[in-house]
Amino acid sequence: MGRESLLEVRNLKTYFYTEDGVIPSVDGVSFTIKKGETVAVVGESGSGKSVTSLSIMGLLDAAGKIESGTIIFEGNDITKLSKKDRRKLRGNEMAMIFQEPLTSLNPLFTVGNQISEAIKIHQKVDKKEAKKRSIEILKKVGIARAEKVYHSYPHLLSGGMRQRVMIAIALSCNPKLLIADEPTTALDVTIQAQILQLMKELIKDKQTSILFITHDLGVVAEMADQVIVMYAGQVVEYTDVFTLFKEAAHPYTKSLLASTPKIHEQTEKLQVIEGTVPNPNAMPSGCRFHTRCPYVMEKCMNNEPVLTNIHTRHQVKCWLYEEEG
Amino acid sequence: MTVILSVRGLKKYFDVTEGWWKKEKQYLKAVDHISFDVNHGETLGIVGESGCGKSTTGNLIMQLLEKTEGEIIFQGVDLSTLSKQQLRKKRAEMQMIFQDPFSSLNPRMKVFDIIAEPLLTHLNLSSEKLKEEVLSLMDQVGLDRSYIHRYPHEFSGGQRQRIGIARAIALQPKLIICDEPVSALDVSIQSQILNLMSKLQKELRLTFIFIAHGLPAVKYISDKIAVMYLGKIVELTTKEKLFSKPLHPYTEGLLSAVPLPDPMLRNKKDGVILEGDIPSPTNIPSGCRFHPRCPHAQEKCKNEEPTFIAHEEEHYVACHFPLKEGVGVLEK
């Protein structure tokens, strides 16, 4: 696994300044994505997984601010870049696809218009060449009638087709990093299978690195090389996909796996994680999971554990493993 | 086991004709001649992708939509023969839980009022008795008693769904139709609600119709499962049979499309990836409506619509060429 690293996130903290005070959405997140690798971020709503990806893309809204930490992309800290340089990076080097393709496509422009726009801006080619490349890329994402779709408006396409168009736009400039934020959550399951298949083929072809944000453990098992489990703005477990599903160590990860209904096994009773995800305004002291943890100890309530290696390439943020580390 | 609900030849066509001068009417065939029985105390799961008519089926049974054709027989009575008043009484015995706990609860009503409403409508209780009843319902669904005077916006999705469940069981119904009750919830909350539902089912001897697009949840809670595609039931059987040996190619495709939470199975699945999009229910393909996406389609499938018949005991399928070696996901 001596591949070069493409993206290194170090101790990222993204806070939102709202009327109700400062909300630490992402609180000290670190991870690395190597070239050609797919890293999945799993977590429930409010875990900070989407904010992590928006911080990397530089797409935080006015209230959100990167407090501290570094995001190193190909050797440069991109948090230090000017807005203009950041924009150059977006689209060219890194691209993003979102959950809801209908709201991320402009309804007033044709599909072709939107793909060739990206190509014209970033690759500095003329209109004709941009159109040619757009149609090529539409074909590549499995759209059979590419010429026809090129001239259609987004509302005429089905959900699956729209997501293919989004992928086409994202890949139009051959980015090195693709951030996919719940790209299949809004799709039907047979269409999801098609899109996941398509993404796998593209990764193989181009060696694109992917940061895959999802809440679906099935999708993680299908797509990921490395997995980051997030809870309440922090990484609680970080390891490769096989280790995670075989020897999950953090109580949260374990319960998450046990509470997922599985279609390939008989389940009598699902294990339950009691309670709900804590409100970011009122984070529990100590370990943030202690209010819901079945193995909670005295120590957990007041002292925050640190993310430690329990094996090579297996990091866990839990007091249960502190001695062994 | 006694049959509590029978649906026979149920149809719902929506008129979608555009323009004044068109002579030919156009219909959206949301539900197109379906029949099934539900036994007392069991759970029938209805699965399918968007536009398959699963939610319309639920709304038709609840009489929230008027059917185009067919019979809905609940506890031996054809619901369409009842007067408005009689139907109102009957409705107390069938309730519904909705997908979105944010829009299905009135934001201006407190928890107490939401849960008390059905009791006030159907029963004549003194105010102390009413409060007692509401509190005991809150206990049953695991809501803290101190929440009684709060508004829905103060709750998380899972707690709101508990309020919806408390409201649904308030009148001790026999049948509850659950339309995507866990789809909007986080994984850890989903399991809480699913477990609550199966607990209540045992305690109160409830019958569920569980409508969902997510196969894992349906499999967990259901005894029998009906798979719908474009307004038709294509396969109906026990969950063991459905998940271990599907007969319909659509079911097989649906099963193999679900990503399994085990990376070791990543490349071992021998299922098929279904191609193409789901056709629009306004323009249903001829013959078997699945034939344009079916990997085994033959000439006959294009012209002749298959009938929904029992292929073996308790295993119904609508296919000219049911799979001999259907690939399931469940290992026995």
XYZ file of C-alpha atoms in Angstrom:
657
model
C 0.000 0.000 0.000
C 2.803 2.404 -0.822
C 0.582 4.681 -2.837
C 1.080 8.422 -2.728
C -1.354 10.411 -0.688
C -3.559 12.876 -2.533
C -5.386 14.554 0.295
C -4.421 14.904 3.910
C -6.816 16.389 6.383
C -5.162 17.244 9.694
C -7.116 18.140 12.803
C -9.836 19.951 10.878
C -12.224 22.029 12.928
C -15.181 23.677 11.224
C -17.467 25.772 13.382
C -20.717 27.473 12.523
C -21.456 30.875 13.994
C -25.207 31.075 14.530
C -27.596 33.115 16.627
C -27.681 30.276 19.117
C -23.939 30.330 19.568
C -21.001 28.524 18.052
C -21.692 25.025 16.775
C -18.643 22.773 16.428
C -19.895 20.687 13.484
C -16.509 19.181 12.733
C -14.213 18.922 15.707
C -10.720 17.666 15.050
C -10.993 15.342 12.071
C -7.901 13.805 10.452
C -7.590 11.345 7.598
C -5.704 10.645 4.386
C -6.880 9.713 0.912
C -4.354 8.016 -1.339
C -4.390 8.108 -5.109
C -7.047 5.823 -6.538
C -8.483 5.029 -3.146
C -12.093 5.258 -2.005
C -12.593 6.489 1.519
C -16.075 6.304 2.982
C -17.326 8.551 5.748
C -20.219 6.979 7.668
C -22.351 8.602 10.274
C -25.856 9.607 11.177
C -27.404 13.005 10.666
C -25.504 15.688 12.529
C -22.300 13.673 12.662
C -20.466 16.273 10.585
C -19.848 14.122 7.537
C -21.283 16.566 5.013
C -19.624 19.573 6.635
C -16.280 17.761 6.357
C -16.769 17.402 2.623
C -17.929 20.985 2.158
C -14.849 22.191 4.055
C -12.612 20.302 1.674
C -14.447 21.659 -1.363
C -14.418 25.185 0.061
C -18.179 25.414 -0.234
C -19.096 26.373 3.326
C -21.749 29.043 3.587
C -21.168 32.384 5.314
C -21.841 31.088 8.834
C -19.332 28.250 8.553
C -15.644 28.778 9.119
C -12.609 26.536 9.217
C -11.331 27.268 12.721
C -8.077 25.412 12.574
C -6.378 22.478 10.954
C -4.947 21.922 7.519
C -6.225 20.369 4.301
C -3.244 19.358 2.223
C -4.042 18.578 -1.391
C -1.076 17.373 -3.442
C 1.351 18.924 -1.009
C -0.301 22.359 -0.658
C -2.409 23.571 2.213
C -5.559 24.636 0.423
C -7.100 26.368 3.420
C -4.531 29.117 2.817
C -5.472 29.678 -0.815
C -7.308 32.749 -2.083
C -10.892 32.388 -3.236
C -9.780 32.635 -6.839
C -7.194 29.875 -6.550
C -9.673 27.779 -4.673
C -12.152 28.106 -7.523
C -9.531 26.944 -10.008
C -9.009 23.853 -7.936
C -12.708 23.097 -7.809
C -13.844 21.487 -11.007
C -10.331 20.966 -12.300
C -8.757 18.991 -9.517
C -11.677 18.147 -7.267
C -15.374 17.810 -8.003
C -18.467 16.966 -6.055
C -21.746 15.155 -6.647
C -24.701 15.690 -4.381
C -27.602 13.676 -3.073
C -30.411 15.359 -4.962
C -29.537 15.749 -8.634
C -32.698 17.739 -9.354
C -31.766 20.601 -7.067
C -28.122 20.650 -8.085
C -28.861 21.033 -11.800
C -30.103 24.372 -13.079
C -33.652 23.855 -14.411
C -33.359 26.756 -16.872
C -30.450 25.407 -18.876
C -30.125 22.295 -20.973
C -27.984 19.444 -19.772
C -25.523 20.130 -22.579
C -25.227 23.741 -21.589
C -24.289 22.797 -18.058
C -21.702 20.202 -18.977
C -20.033 22.269 -21.673
C -19.944 25.264 -19.320
C -17.675 23.345 -16.986
C -15.501 22.183 -19.852
C -15.241 25.662 -21.411
C -14.264 27.328 -18.141
C -11.725 24.822 -16.995
C -10.216 23.467 -20.173
C -10.271 26.670 -22.234
C -11.665 25.111 -25.402
C -14.152 26.573 -27.905
C -17.866 25.851 -28.049
C -17.684 23.170 -30.685
C -14.965 21.206 -28.984
C -16.782 21.537 -25.648
C -19.925 20.045 -27.177
C -17.988 17.168 -28.663
C -16.355 16.401 -25.337
C -19.668 16.713 -23.483
C -21.357 14.162 -25.697
C -18.404 11.847 -25.324
C -18.592 12.034 -21.570
C -22.364 11.513 -21.543
C -21.794 8.320 -23.490
C -19.147 7.296 -21.028
C -21.564 7.522 -18.091
C -23.892 5.133 -19.863
C -26.391 7.470 -21.489
C -27.391 5.807 -24.736
C -29.037 8.731 -26.541
C -26.334 11.218 -25.600
C -27.108 13.708 -28.426
C -30.737 13.860 -27.425
C -30.013 14.168 -23.725
C -27.491 16.926 -24.496
C -30.366 19.116 -25.668
C -32.840 18.145 -22.904
C -33.721 20.063 -19.793
C -33.123 18.355 -16.419
C -36.828 17.927 -15.570
C -37.286 15.634 -18.557
C -34.832 13.100 -17.174
C -35.403 10.411 -14.557
C -33.578 10.491 -11.219
C -31.017 7.940 -12.338
C -30.337 9.813 -15.584
C -29.912 13.090 -13.714
C -27.397 11.531 -11.374
C -25.514 10.217 -14.421
C -25.482 13.757 -15.798
C -24.141 15.052 -12.467
C -21.395 12.460 -12.572
C -20.652 13.468 -16.160
C -20.294 17.115 -15.121
C -18.132 16.189 -12.148
C -15.855 14.027 -14.271
C -15.746 16.338 -17.280
C -12.403 17.817 -16.266
C -10.831 14.602 -15.017
C -10.618 15.581 -11.354
C -8.180 13.745 -9.111
C -10.606 13.795 -6.214
C -14.348 13.187 -6.408
C -16.459 13.919 -3.366
C -19.749 12.032 -3.475
C -22.206 13.136 -0.814
C -24.923 10.466 -0.525
C -25.023 10.139 -4.332
C -27.515 7.270 -4.387
C -29.690 7.930 -1.350
C -32.503 9.505 -3.362
C -32.509 6.750 -5.997
C -34.419 3.508 -6.273
C -32.428 0.445 -5.369
C -32.097 -1.005 -8.893
C -30.977 2.409 -10.148
C -28.581 2.728 -7.199
C -26.970 -0.533 -8.276
C -26.437 0.893 -11.783
C -24.860 4.102 -10.461
C -22.558 2.286 -8.028
C -21.472 -0.021 -10.846
C -20.763 3.014 -13.030
C -18.711 4.681 -10.302
C -16.657 1.533 -9.810
C -15.839 1.361 -13.531
C -14.826 5.010 -13.599
C -12.519 4.617 -10.611
C -10.838 1.671 -12.238
C -10.373 3.538 -15.526
C -9.134 6.846 -14.249
C -7.684 6.051 -10.848
C -9.869 8.775 -9.360
C -9.812 9.060 -5.579
C -13.234 9.216 -3.989
C -14.477 10.552 -0.690
C -17.805 8.770 -0.332
C -20.215 10.173 2.237
C -23.053 7.840 3.187
C -25.149 6.518 6.033
C -25.731 3.152 4.335
C -23.383 0.453 5.599
C -24.274 -1.707 2.608
C -22.959 0.936 0.233
C -19.801 1.255 2.356
C -19.162 -2.485 2.155
C -19.674 -2.345 -1.598
C -17.498 0.663 -2.407
C -14.941 1.624 0.214
C -11.257 0.816 0.777
C -10.952 2.799 4.005
C -13.759 3.811 6.334
C -14.098 6.719 8.727
C -16.886 6.449 11.274
C -18.010 9.817 12.568
C -20.069 10.609 15.617
C -21.021 14.099 16.790
C -18.366 15.854 14.734
C -15.494 13.536 15.569
C -13.854 10.469 14.091
C -14.495 7.540 16.425
C -13.038 4.763 14.288
C -10.819 4.712 11.229
C -9.662 1.564 9.471
C -9.916 -0.472 6.274
C -13.276 -1.809 5.210
C -12.553 -5.479 5.910
C -11.349 -4.841 9.437
C -14.299 -2.589 10.114
C -16.894 -5.186 9.237
C -15.000 -8.039 10.861
C -13.512 -6.508 13.968
C -15.221 -3.209 14.624
C -13.848 -1.915 17.903
C -15.728 1.211 18.895
C -19.017 0.531 20.723
C -20.779 2.957 18.377
C -19.587 1.161 15.249
C -20.464 -2.193 16.772
C -23.974 -1.093 17.653
C -24.439 0.528 14.268
C -23.548 -2.746 12.553
C -25.776 -4.748 14.878
C -28.738 -2.420 14.499
C -28.723 -2.586 10.705
C -31.300 -5.077 9.393
C -29.612 -7.472 6.975
C -31.309 -9.246 4.128
C -28.809 -12.080 3.960
C -29.138 -13.178 7.565
C -32.009 -14.173 9.811
C -32.462 -11.623 12.561
C -34.716 -12.255 15.519
C -34.314 -8.961 17.298
C -32.337 -5.954 16.228
C -29.884 -4.480 18.648
C -30.776 -0.946 19.509
C -28.703 2.131 20.259
C -30.729 3.876 22.916
C -31.245 7.619 22.835
C -30.518 10.021 20.016
C -27.569 11.805 18.474
C -26.647 14.647 20.848
C -27.566 18.188 20.004
C -24.455 20.066 18.795
C -25.366 22.924 21.136
C -25.072 20.686 24.141
C -22.357 18.112 23.536
C -21.916 15.622 26.369
C -18.720 16.003 28.367
C -15.956 13.417 28.144
C -16.553 10.891 25.383
C -19.436 12.194 23.290
C -20.933 8.737 22.939
C -21.002 8.018 26.673
C -24.701 8.883 27.040
C -25.635 6.041 24.679
C -22.760 3.616 25.228
C -23.501 0.166 26.654
C -19.944 -0.122 28.049
C -19.802 3.277 29.684
C -17.322 3.639 32.586
C -16.700 6.322 35.194
C -13.791 7.667 33.178
C -15.844 8.196 30.006
C -18.075 10.816 31.542
C -15.431 13.433 32.204
C -12.364 12.598 30.170
C -12.304 12.597 26.415
C -10.449 9.634 24.906
C -8.010 10.224 22.051
C -7.970 8.466 18.705
C -5.308 5.784 19.165
C -3.904 2.947 17.104
C -5.054 -0.400 18.424
C -3.454 -2.205 15.507
C -1.605 -0.906 12.514
C -4.056 1.155 10.535
C -6.866 0.719 12.995
C -7.659 3.784 15.049
C -10.294 3.952 17.751
C -11.368 6.760 20.031
C -12.469 4.862 23.127
C -11.238 4.305 26.685
C -11.816 0.560 26.387
C -8.720 0.261 24.225
C -6.520 2.801 25.939
C -4.320 0.331 27.858
C -3.640 -1.881 24.885
C -2.536 1.064 22.748
C -55.503 -18.221 11.121
C -58.338 -16.004 10.083
C -58.196 -13.606 7.200
C -58.684 -10.046 8.377
C -58.332 -8.229 5.078
C -58.992 -9.409 1.538
C -58.263 -7.317 -1.489
C -59.739 -8.523 -4.765
C -59.063 -7.100 -8.202
C -58.262 -3.665 -6.821
C -57.675 -0.930 -9.391
C -56.950 2.764 -9.199
C -56.682 4.741 -12.421
C -56.011 8.461 -12.332
C -57.345 10.456 -15.266
C -54.425 12.394 -16.674
C -55.966 13.396 -20.007
C -54.605 16.732 -21.153
C -56.468 19.226 -23.296
C -60.189 19.509 -23.988
C -60.428 18.024 -27.424
C -58.670 14.777 -26.969
C -61.174 12.021 -27.475
C -59.092 9.292 -26.007
C -58.733 9.360 -22.250
C -55.287 8.821 -20.766
C -54.915 7.061 -17.475
C -52.165 6.673 -14.950
C -52.637 3.119 -13.794
C -51.317 3.438 -10.253
C -52.786 0.144 -9.075
C -53.833 -2.292 -11.732
C -55.830 -5.297 -10.571
C -54.175 -6.632 -7.443
C -55.461 -9.269 -5.029
C -54.129 -10.511 -1.706
C -55.168 -11.643 1.772
C -53.750 -10.625 5.132
C -54.136 -12.924 8.117
C -54.901 -11.698 11.580
C -51.767 -10.939 13.596
C -49.317 -11.151 10.727
C -47.373 -8.564 8.793
C -47.611 -8.216 5.060
C -44.745 -6.235 3.576
C -45.292 -4.435 0.286
C -42.074 -3.502 -1.507
C -41.307 -1.882 -4.791
C -39.608 1.090 -6.351
C -41.081 4.527 -6.924
C -44.256 4.518 -8.991
C -45.105 0.884 -8.302
C -48.347 1.790 -6.526
C -47.478 0.631 -3.029
C -48.536 3.833 -1.267
C -51.673 4.110 -3.407
C -52.588 0.596 -2.280
C -52.281 1.673 1.360
C -54.371 4.773 0.782
C -57.041 2.743 -1.020
C -57.353 0.277 1.850
C -57.652 3.171 4.289
C -60.363 4.651 2.036
C -58.319 7.822 1.690
C -58.618 7.406 -2.076
C -61.596 6.182 -4.006
C -60.930 2.973 -5.877
C -61.698 2.582 -9.550
C -62.658 -1.073 -9.279
C -62.375 -4.086 -7.007
C -63.228 -5.090 -3.482
C -61.655 -4.346 -0.125
C -63.086 -6.716 2.454
C -62.151 -5.920 6.041
C -63.345 -8.358 8.724
C -65.838 -9.837 6.303
C -67.390 -6.541 5.245
C -66.941 -4.964 1.845
C -65.983 -1.407 2.791
C -67.597 0.137 -0.269
C -71.049 -1.052 0.865
C -70.861 0.928 4.114
C -72.500 4.270 4.708
C -70.330 7.198 5.764
C -71.246 6.727 9.392
C -70.615 3.007 9.391
C -67.308 3.550 7.652
C -66.291 6.046 10.287
C -66.850 3.447 12.989
C -64.968 0.824 11.025
C -62.067 3.215 10.545
C -61.385 3.156 14.264
C -60.196 -0.390 13.698
C -57.766 0.488 10.947
C -55.123 3.154 11.387
C -52.149 4.499 9.542
C -48.572 5.520 10.341
C -46.952 7.869 7.856
C -43.456 8.283 6.508
C -42.712 11.823 7.428
C -43.193 12.461 11.135
C -42.532 16.140 10.434
C -45.514 16.778 8.204
C -47.963 14.237 9.604
C -48.243 15.886 13.026
C -50.036 19.194 13.429
C -47.388 21.707 14.572
C -49.971 23.665 16.587
C -51.115 20.734 18.677
C -49.410 19.501 21.810
C -48.514 15.848 22.254
C -51.511 15.406 24.512
C -53.935 16.786 21.924
C -52.441 14.753 19.096
C -52.759 11.472 20.964
C -56.121 12.383 22.531
C -57.747 13.386 19.261
C -58.807 9.930 18.073
C -60.037 9.107 21.592
C -62.155 12.253 21.656
C -63.565 11.543 18.223
C -64.566 7.970 18.831
C -65.028 7.536 22.571
C -66.747 9.449 25.289
C -64.208 9.705 28.109
C -64.072 11.897 31.177
C -61.112 14.254 31.243
C -59.262 12.306 33.945
C -59.786 9.057 32.116
C -58.597 10.683 28.907
C -55.380 11.915 30.463
C -54.764 8.542 32.041
C -55.282 6.881 28.684
C -52.884 9.271 26.902
C -50.212 8.763 29.563
C -50.448 5.010 29.329
C -50.142 5.229 25.534
C -47.032 7.360 25.948
C -45.579 4.696 28.239
C -46.349 2.023 25.693
C -44.431 3.737 22.913
C -41.554 4.817 25.160
C -42.229 8.543 25.374
C -41.394 10.234 28.634
C -44.550 11.356 30.473
C -43.097 14.818 31.038
C -43.313 15.522 27.283
C -47.099 15.650 27.347
C -47.357 19.429 26.925
C -44.685 19.827 24.291
C -45.120 20.629 20.606
C -43.931 18.347 17.783
C -41.059 20.633 16.736
C -39.368 20.001 20.071
C -38.842 16.351 19.202
C -36.407 14.414 17.045
C -37.643 12.327 14.098
C -37.679 9.098 16.078
C -39.668 10.590 18.939
C -42.147 12.118 16.518
C -42.632 8.737 14.938
C -43.392 7.412 18.440
C -46.079 10.086 18.802
C -47.533 8.984 15.467
C -47.540 5.374 16.653
C -49.217 6.292 19.943
C -51.936 8.072 17.994
C -52.362 5.079 15.706
C -52.762 2.533 18.520
C -54.974 4.778 20.696
C -58.234 3.159 19.605
C -56.900 -0.383 19.788
C -57.167 -0.961 16.057
C -56.922 -4.377 14.437
C -55.021 -3.290 11.348
C -52.309 -0.670 10.979
C -51.021 0.432 7.609
C -47.461 1.689 7.914
C -46.359 3.727 4.916
C -42.554 3.959 4.933
C -42.482 4.435 8.712
C -38.697 4.287 9.080
C -37.407 5.623 5.757
C -36.828 9.142 7.049
C -34.981 8.021 10.172
C -31.322 7.439 10.997
C -30.114 3.842 11.161
C -29.856 3.712 14.949
C -33.336 5.213 15.299
C -34.804 2.885 12.651
C -34.000 -0.139 14.753
C -35.635 1.438 17.801
C -38.861 2.032 15.883
C -38.832 -1.397 14.207
C -38.367 -3.105 17.563
C -41.124 -0.982 19.098
C -43.465 -1.964 16.289
C -42.852 -5.669 16.663
C -43.227 -5.388 20.441
C -46.584 -3.651 20.058
C -47.668 -6.160 17.462
C -47.187 -9.008 19.936
C -48.748 -7.176 22.871
C -51.784 -5.865 21.041
C -52.183 -8.645 18.447
C -51.961 -6.141 15.634
C -51.959 -6.827 11.942
C -49.559 -4.712 9.908
C -49.293 -3.814 6.281
C -45.763 -2.498 6.039
C -45.118 -0.480 2.903
C -41.496 0.383 2.151
C -38.855 0.572 -0.533
C -36.083 -0.571 1.795
C -35.844 -4.356 1.657
C -33.830 -4.892 4.858
C -36.482 -3.257 7.073
C -39.310 -5.058 5.275
C -37.600 -8.364 5.673
C -37.034 -7.808 9.364
C -40.654 -7.074 10.186
C -42.732 -9.031 7.645
C -44.117 -12.548 7.556
C -45.193 -12.374 3.941
C -44.008 -10.007 1.271
C -45.655 -8.727 -1.900
C -43.359 -7.297 -4.567
C -44.989 -4.659 -6.751
C -43.903 -3.363 -10.128
C -45.799 -0.689 -12.056
C -49.125 -1.217 -10.350
C -49.083 -5.015 -10.243
C -48.054 -7.548 -7.651
C -45.458 -9.664 -9.427
C -44.642 -12.007 -6.565
C -46.191 -12.782 -3.176
C -44.896 -15.334 -0.700
C -43.396 -15.885 2.740
C -40.239 -13.943 3.437
C -38.143 -17.111 3.683
C -39.156 -18.212 0.195
C -38.847 -14.760 -1.286
C -35.337 -14.173 -0.010
C -33.995 -17.669 -0.618
C -35.609 -18.624 -3.914
C -37.332 -15.816 -5.798
C -39.404 -16.864 -8.810
C -39.825 -13.545 -10.584
C -36.829 -12.049 -12.417
C -37.726 -8.623 -11.024
C -37.548 -9.899 -7.450
C -34.190 -11.484 -8.200
C -32.905 -8.197 -9.628
C -34.255 -6.256 -6.678
C -32.558 -8.577 -4.183
C -29.221 -8.483 -5.931
C -29.365 -4.677 -6.111
C -29.341 -4.284 -2.338
C -25.759 -3.696 -1.216
C -24.954 -6.178 1.544
C -23.162 -4.884 4.621
C -20.289 -7.320 4.255
C -17.281 -6.448 2.099
C -16.370 -10.132 1.755
C -19.458 -10.625 -0.422
C -18.537 -7.724 -2.657
C -17.659 -9.641 -5.778
C -19.290 -12.925 -4.930
C -22.841 -11.931 -5.653
C -23.977 -13.757 -8.770
C -27.145 -11.728 -9.183
C -27.960 -9.495 -12.107
C -27.946 -5.728 -12.361
C -31.240 -4.671 -13.914
C -30.782 -2.294 -16.804
C -32.898 0.638 -17.862
C -35.276 2.888 -16.012
C -38.644 2.181 -14.487
C -41.222 3.054 -17.187
C -43.838 5.692 -16.478
C -47.162 4.334 -15.189
C -48.926 6.427 -17.853
C -47.226 4.442 -20.564
C -47.123 0.852 -19.424
C -45.314 -1.634 -21.689
C -47.419 -4.251 -23.498
C -47.603 -7.853 -22.358
C -45.638 -8.403 -19.186
C -44.866 -4.888 -18.005
C -41.406 -5.925 -16.840
C -40.332 -7.319 -20.228
C -38.224 -4.336 -21.417
C -35.933 -4.732 -18.387
C -36.159 -8.500 -18.005
C -32.982 -10.442 -18.806
C -35.048 -13.531 -19.681
C -37.737 -11.861 -21.826
C -39.069 -13.862 -24.757
C -41.537 -13.210 -27.563
C -44.510 -14.301 -25.487
C -43.698 -11.767 -22.765
C -44.053 -8.866 -25.184
C -47.586 -9.755 -26.214
C -49.275 -11.651 -23.468
C -49.813 -10.459 -19.943
C -48.977 -13.169 -17.405
C -51.598 -14.048 -14.793
C -50.925 -13.963 -11.092
C -51.103 -17.608 -10.001
C -49.890 -19.932 -7.281
C -46.749 -21.555 -8.645
C -46.435 -23.646 -5.521
C -48.093 -23.524 -2.134
C -48.062 -20.013 -0.694
C -45.956 -18.757 -3.544
C -47.725 -16.586 -6.097
C -46.046 -15.171 -9.153
C -47.007 -13.330 -12.332
C -44.490 -14.571 -14.887
C -44.644 -16.745 -18.014
C -41.296 -18.286 -17.228
C -40.739 -18.318 -13.455
C -37.089 -18.795 -12.501
C -36.064 -22.380 -11.871
C -32.875 -21.434 -10.087
C -33.679 -18.001 -8.719
C -30.748 -16.500 -6.848
C -31.689 -15.329 -3.381
C -29.562 -13.779 -0.724
C -30.595 -15.837 2.257
C -28.528 -18.866 3.147
C -30.511 -21.574 4.778
